[in-house]
CSV table of C-alpha atoms in Angstrom, one decimal:
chain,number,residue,atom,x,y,z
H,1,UNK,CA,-13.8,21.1,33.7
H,2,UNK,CA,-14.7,23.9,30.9
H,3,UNK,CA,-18.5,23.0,29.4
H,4,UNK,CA,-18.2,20.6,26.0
H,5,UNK,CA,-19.3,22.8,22.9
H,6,UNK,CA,-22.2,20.6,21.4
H,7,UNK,CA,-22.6,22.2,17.8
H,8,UNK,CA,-21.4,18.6,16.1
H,9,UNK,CA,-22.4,16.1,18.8
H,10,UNK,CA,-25.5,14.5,17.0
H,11,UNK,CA,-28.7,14.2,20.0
H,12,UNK,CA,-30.0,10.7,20.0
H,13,UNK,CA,-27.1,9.1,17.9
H,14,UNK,CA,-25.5,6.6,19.6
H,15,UNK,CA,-21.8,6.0,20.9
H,16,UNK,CA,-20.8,2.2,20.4
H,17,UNK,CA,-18.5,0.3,22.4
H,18,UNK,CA,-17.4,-3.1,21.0
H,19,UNK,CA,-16.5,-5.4,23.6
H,20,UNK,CA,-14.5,-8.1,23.4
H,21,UNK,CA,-15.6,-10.5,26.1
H,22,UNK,CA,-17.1,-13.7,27.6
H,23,UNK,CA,-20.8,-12.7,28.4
H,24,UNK,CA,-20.4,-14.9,31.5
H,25,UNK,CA,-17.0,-13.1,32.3
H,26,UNK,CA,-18.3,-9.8,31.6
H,27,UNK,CA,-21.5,-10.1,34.2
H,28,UNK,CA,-19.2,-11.3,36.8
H,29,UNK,CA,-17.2,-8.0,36.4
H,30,UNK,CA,-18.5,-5.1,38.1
H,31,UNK,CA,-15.7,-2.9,36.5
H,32,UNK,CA,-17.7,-2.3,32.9
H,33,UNK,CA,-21.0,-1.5,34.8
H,34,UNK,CA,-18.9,1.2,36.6
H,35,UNK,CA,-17.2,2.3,33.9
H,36,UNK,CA,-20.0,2.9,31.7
H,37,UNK,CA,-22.3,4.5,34.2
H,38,UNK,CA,-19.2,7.5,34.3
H,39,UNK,CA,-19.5,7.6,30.5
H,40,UNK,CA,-23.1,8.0,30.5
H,41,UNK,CA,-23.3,10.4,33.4
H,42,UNK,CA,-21.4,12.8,30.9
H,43,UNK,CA,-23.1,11.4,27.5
H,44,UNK,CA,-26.6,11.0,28.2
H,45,UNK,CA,-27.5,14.8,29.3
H,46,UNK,CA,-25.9,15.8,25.5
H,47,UNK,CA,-28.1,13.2,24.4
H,48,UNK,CA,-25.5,10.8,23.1
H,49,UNK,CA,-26.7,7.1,24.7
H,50,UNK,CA,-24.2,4.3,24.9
H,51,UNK,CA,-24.5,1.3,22.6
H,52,UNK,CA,-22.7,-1.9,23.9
H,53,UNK,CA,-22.1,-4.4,22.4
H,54,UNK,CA,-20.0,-7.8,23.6
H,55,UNK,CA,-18.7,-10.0,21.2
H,56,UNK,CA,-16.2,-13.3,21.0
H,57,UNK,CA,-13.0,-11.9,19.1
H,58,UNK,CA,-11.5,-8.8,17.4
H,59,UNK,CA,-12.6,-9.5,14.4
H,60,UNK,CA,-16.0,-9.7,14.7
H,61,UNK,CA,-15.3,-5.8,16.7
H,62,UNK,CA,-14.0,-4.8,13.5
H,63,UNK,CA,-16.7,-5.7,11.5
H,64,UNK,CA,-19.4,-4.9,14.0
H,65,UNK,CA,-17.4,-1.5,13.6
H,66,UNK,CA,-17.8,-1.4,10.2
H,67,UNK,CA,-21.0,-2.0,10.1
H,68,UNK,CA,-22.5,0.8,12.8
H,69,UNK,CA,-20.3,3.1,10.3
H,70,UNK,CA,-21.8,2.0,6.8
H,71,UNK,CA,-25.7,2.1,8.2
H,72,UNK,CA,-24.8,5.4,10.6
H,73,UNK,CA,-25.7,3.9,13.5
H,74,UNK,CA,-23.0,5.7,16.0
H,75,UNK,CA,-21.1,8.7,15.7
H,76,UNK,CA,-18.5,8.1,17.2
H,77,UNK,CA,-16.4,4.6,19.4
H,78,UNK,CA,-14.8,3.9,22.2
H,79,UNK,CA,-12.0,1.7,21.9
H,80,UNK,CA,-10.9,-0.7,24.8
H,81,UNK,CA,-8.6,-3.7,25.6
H,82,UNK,CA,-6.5,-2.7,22.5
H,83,UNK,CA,-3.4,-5.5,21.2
H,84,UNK,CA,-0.3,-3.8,19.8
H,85,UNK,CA,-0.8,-2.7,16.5
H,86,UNK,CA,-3.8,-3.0,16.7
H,87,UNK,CA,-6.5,-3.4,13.7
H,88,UNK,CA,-8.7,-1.4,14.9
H,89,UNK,CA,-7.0,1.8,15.7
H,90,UNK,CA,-6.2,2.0,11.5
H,91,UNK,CA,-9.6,0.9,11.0
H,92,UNK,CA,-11.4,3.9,13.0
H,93,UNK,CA,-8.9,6.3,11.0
H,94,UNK,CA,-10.0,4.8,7.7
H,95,UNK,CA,-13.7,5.1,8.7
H,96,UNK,CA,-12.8,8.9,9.9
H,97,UNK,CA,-15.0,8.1,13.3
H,98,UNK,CA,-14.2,10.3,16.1
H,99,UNK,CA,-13.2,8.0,19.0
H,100,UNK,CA,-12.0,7.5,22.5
H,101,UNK,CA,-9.0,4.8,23.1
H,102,UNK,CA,-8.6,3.6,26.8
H,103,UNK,CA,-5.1,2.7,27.0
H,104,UNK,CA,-1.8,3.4,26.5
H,105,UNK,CA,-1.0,6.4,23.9
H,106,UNK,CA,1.4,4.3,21.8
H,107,UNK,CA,-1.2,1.4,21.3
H,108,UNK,CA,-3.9,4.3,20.7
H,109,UNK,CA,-1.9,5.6,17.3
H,110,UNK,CA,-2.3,9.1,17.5
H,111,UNK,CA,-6.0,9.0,18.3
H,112,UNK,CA,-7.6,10.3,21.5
H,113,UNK,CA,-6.6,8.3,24.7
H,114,UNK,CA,-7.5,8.1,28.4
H,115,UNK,CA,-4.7,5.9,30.1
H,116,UNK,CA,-4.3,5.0,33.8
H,117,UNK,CA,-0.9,4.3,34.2
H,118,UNK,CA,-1.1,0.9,34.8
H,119,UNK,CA,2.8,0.8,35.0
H,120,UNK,CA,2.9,3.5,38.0
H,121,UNK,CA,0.2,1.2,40.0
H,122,UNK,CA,2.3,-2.2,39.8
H,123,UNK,CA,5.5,-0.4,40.4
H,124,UNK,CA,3.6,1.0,43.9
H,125,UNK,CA,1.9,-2.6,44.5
H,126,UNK,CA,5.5,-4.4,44.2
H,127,UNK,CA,7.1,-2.3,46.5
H,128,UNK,CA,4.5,-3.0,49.1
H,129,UNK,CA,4.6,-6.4,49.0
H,130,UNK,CA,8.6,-5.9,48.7
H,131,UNK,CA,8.6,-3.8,51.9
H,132,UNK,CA,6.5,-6.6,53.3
H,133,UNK,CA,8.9,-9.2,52.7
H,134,UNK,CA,8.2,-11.1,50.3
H,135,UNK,CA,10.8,-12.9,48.0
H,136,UNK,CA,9.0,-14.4,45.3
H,137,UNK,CA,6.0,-12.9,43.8
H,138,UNK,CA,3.5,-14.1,41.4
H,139,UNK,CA,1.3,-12.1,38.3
H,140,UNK,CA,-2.2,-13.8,37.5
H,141,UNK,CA,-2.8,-11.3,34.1
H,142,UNK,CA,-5.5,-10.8,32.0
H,143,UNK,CA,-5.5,-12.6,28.2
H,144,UNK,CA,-1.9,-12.1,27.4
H,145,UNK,CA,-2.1,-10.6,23.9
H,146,UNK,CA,-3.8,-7.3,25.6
H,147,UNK,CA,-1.8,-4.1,25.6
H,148,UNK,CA,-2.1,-3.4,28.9
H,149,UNK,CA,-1.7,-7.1,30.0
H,150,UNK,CA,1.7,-6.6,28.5
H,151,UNK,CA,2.4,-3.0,30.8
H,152,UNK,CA,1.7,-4.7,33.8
H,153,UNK,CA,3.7,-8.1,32.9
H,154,UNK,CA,7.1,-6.4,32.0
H,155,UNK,CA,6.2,-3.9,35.0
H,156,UNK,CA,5.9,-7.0,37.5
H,157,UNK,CA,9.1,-7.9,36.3
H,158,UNK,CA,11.4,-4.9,36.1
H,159,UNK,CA,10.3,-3.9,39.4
H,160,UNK,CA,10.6,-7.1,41.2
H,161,UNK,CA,14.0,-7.7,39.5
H,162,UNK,CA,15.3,-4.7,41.0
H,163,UNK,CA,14.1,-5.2,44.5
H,164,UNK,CA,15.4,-8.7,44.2
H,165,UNK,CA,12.1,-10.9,44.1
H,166,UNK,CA,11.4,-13.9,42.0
H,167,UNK,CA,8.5,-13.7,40.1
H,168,UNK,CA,6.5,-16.8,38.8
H,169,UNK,CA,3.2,-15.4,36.0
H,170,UNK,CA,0.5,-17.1,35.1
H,171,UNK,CA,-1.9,-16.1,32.2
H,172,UNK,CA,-5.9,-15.8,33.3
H,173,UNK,CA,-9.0,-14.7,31.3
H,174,UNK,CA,-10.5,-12.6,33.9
H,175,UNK,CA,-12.7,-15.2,35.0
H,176,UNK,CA,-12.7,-16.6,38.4
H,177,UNK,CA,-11.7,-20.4,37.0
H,178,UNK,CA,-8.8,-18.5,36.1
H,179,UNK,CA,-8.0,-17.5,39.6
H,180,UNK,CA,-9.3,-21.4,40.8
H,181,UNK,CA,-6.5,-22.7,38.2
H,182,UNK,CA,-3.5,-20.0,39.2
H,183,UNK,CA,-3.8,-21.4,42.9
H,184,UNK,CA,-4.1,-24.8,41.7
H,185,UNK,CA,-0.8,-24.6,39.7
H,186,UNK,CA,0.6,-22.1,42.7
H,187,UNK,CA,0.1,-25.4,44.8
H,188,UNK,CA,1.9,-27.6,42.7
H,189,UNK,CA,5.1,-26.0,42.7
H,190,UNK,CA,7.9,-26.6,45.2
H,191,UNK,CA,9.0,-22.8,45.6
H,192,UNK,CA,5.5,-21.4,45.4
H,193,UNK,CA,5.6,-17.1,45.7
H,194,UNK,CA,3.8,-15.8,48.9
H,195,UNK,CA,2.0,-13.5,46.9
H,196,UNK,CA,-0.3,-12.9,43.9
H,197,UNK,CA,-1.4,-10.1,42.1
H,198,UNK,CA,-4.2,-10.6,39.9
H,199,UNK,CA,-5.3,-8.4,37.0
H,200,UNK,CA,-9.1,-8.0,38.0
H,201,UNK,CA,-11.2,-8.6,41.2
H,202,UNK,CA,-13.2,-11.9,40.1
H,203,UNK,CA,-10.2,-13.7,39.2
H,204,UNK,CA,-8.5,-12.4,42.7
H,205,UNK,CA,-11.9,-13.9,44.7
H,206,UNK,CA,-11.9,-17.0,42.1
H,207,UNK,CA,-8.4,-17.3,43.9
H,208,UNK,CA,-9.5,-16.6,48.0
H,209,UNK,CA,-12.2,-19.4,47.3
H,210,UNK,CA,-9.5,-21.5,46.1
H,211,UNK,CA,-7.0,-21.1,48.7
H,212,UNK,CA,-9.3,-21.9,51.7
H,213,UNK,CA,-10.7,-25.4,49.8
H,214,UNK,CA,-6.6,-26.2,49.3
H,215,UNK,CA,-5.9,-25.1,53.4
H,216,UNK,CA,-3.7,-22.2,52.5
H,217,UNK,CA,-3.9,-19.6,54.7
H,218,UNK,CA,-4.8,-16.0,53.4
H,219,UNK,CA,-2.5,-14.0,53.6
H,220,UNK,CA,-0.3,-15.9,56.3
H,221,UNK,CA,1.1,-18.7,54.3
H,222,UNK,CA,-0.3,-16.4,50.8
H,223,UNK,CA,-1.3,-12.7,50.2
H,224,UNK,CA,-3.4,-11.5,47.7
H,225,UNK,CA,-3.9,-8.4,45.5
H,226,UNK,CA,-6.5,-7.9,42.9
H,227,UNK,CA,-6.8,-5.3,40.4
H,228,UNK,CA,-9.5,-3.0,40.2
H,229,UNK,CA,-10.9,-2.8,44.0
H,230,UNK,CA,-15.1,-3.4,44.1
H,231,UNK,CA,-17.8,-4.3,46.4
H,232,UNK,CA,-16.6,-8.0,45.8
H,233,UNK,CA,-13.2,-7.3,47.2
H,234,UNK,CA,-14.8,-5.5,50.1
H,235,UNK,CA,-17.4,-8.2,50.9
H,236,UNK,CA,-14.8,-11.3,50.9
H,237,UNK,CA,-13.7,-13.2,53.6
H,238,UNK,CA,-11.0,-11.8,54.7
H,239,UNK,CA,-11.3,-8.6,52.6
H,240,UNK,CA,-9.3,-8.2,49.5
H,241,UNK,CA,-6.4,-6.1,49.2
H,242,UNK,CA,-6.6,-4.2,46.1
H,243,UNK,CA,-5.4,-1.5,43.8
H,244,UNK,CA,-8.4,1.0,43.9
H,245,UNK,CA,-9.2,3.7,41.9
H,246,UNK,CA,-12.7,5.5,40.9
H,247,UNK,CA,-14.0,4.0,38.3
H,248,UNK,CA,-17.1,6.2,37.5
H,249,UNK,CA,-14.6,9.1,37.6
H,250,UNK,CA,-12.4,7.2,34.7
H,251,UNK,CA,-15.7,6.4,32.5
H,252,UNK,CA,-16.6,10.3,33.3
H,253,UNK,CA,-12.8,11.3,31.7
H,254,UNK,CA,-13.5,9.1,29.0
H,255,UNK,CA,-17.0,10.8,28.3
H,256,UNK,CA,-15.6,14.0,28.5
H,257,UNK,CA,-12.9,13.1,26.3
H,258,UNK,CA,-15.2,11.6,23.3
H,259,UNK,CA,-17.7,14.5,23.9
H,260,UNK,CA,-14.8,16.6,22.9
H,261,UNK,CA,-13.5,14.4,19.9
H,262,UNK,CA,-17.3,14.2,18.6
H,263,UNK,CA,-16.7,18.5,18.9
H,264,UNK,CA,-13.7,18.4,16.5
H,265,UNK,CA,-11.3,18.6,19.4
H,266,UNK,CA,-7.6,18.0,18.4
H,267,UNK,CA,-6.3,14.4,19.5
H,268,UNK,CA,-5.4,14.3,22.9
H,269,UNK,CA,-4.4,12.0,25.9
H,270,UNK,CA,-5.5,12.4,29.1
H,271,UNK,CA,-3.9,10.9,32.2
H,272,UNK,CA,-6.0,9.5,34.7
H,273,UNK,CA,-4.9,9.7,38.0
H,274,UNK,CA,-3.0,6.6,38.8
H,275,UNK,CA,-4.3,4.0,40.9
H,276,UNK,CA,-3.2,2.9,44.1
H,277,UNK,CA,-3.6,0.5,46.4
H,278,UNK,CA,-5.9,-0.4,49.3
H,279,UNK,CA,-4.3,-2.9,51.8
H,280,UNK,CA,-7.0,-5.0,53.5
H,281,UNK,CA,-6.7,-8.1,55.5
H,282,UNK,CA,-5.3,-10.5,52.4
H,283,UNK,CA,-2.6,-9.3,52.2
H,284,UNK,CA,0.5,-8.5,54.5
């Protein structure tokens, strides 16, 4: 990748990213520690640190946004885990902050955008479980209102409607109670799918836990798939299958792509090389 010109990237002026999470959530996630690790492997030797900080709901991001731009304390944002239409994409226009959107290019309104093409990874992931044989499939997403919690839903669905398969979706937080309660409902039904897809690691594990407590046999009576594959996936009992991609390289796309927005670049998107997945013993 060509060198970054530097000439308007301000040394020792922060980057913020305002997350919208669960603190207990977010230090169960290995994903974001990844993730930013890439970013600063490209950021830090300009000199450009990463300010993180989590809070409980959009608009407290907002405001936490408008207030690193009123005192100067970034130059520039990354924007993550966007809604549709979302308030902060008009807000970083208005405050004229150069900025980083990871998501899809219609949510990110014209600004810069790294995307993974979350719809090309469930499409690959349902036709694997399809060639597997399995008739009835179930979705464990993230918070529902999310952008890309929305890709992957409607995904899940197209794709299983036109191999045939019944799908069953269940709406999760990314912790691993959310995982706990999808099995627990999954239980309860009287045509329960034979597989889950989850829409991050901890909730997938959250799930394995539950399944053995309940006596359901992973993956012979249910398979499992998480999103975002990690030690944790690698270190369970039986392994997790998962859709796998690097996640240092994305943050490292993602720093590039900033470093060039905080250069005066012209608004881009970047595709990240889709994910794909990893078939371990959880799944068959």
């Amino acid at each position: 990748m060509a060198a970054v010109p530097t000439a308007s990237v301000s040394k020792g002026t922060p980057v913020g990213l305002a997350l919208v999470r669960d603190a207990e959530v977010l230090g169960a996630e290995p994903f974001f520690h990844e993730f930013i690790a890439g970013i600063e492997r490209v950021l830090v030797p300009l000199g450009v640190p990463v300010l993180l900080q989590v809070v409980a709901t959009v608009p407290q991001a907002v405001e936490r946004m408008r207030a690193w731009a009123r005192f100067g304390l970034v130059q520039g944002v990354i924007l993550i885990d966007l809604l549709p239409g979302d308030e902060r994409v008009a807000l970083v226009k208005h405050l004229g902050l150069p900025c980083v959107v990871i998501g899809d290019p219609v949510t990110a309104g014209g600004l810069p955008a790294v995307w993974t093409q979350d719809e090309v990874a469930m499409r690959d992931v349902i036709a694997e479980l399809a060639a597997a044989g399995h008739t009835h499939l179930g979705h464990v997403g993230g918070p529902a209102q999310m952008a890309h919690t929305i890709i992957r839903r409607r995904t899940f669905e197209t794709v299983a409607a036109e191999h045939g398969i019944r799908t069953t979706s269940f709406d999760g937080d990314y912790s691993e109670a959310a995982g706990v309660r999808a099995v627990t409902a999954l239980a309860a039904l009287d045509q329960r799918p034979t597989a889950l897809v989850f829409d991050n690691d901890v909730m997938a594990l959250g799930a394995l836990h539950e399944a053995a407590r309940l006596g359901l046999a992973v993956p012979a009576e249910l398979s499992l798939v998480a999103w975002d594959d990690s030690a944790l996936c690698q270190l369970a009992a039986p392994p997790l299958s998962a859709v796998s991609h690097d996640v240092q390289e994305l943050g490292e796309l993602v720093g590039h792509t900033l470093a060039g927005a905080l250069s005066g670049d012209e608004p881009h998107t970047v595709k990240a090389a889709p994910a794909r997945l990893t078939v371990r013993r959880s799944s068959r």
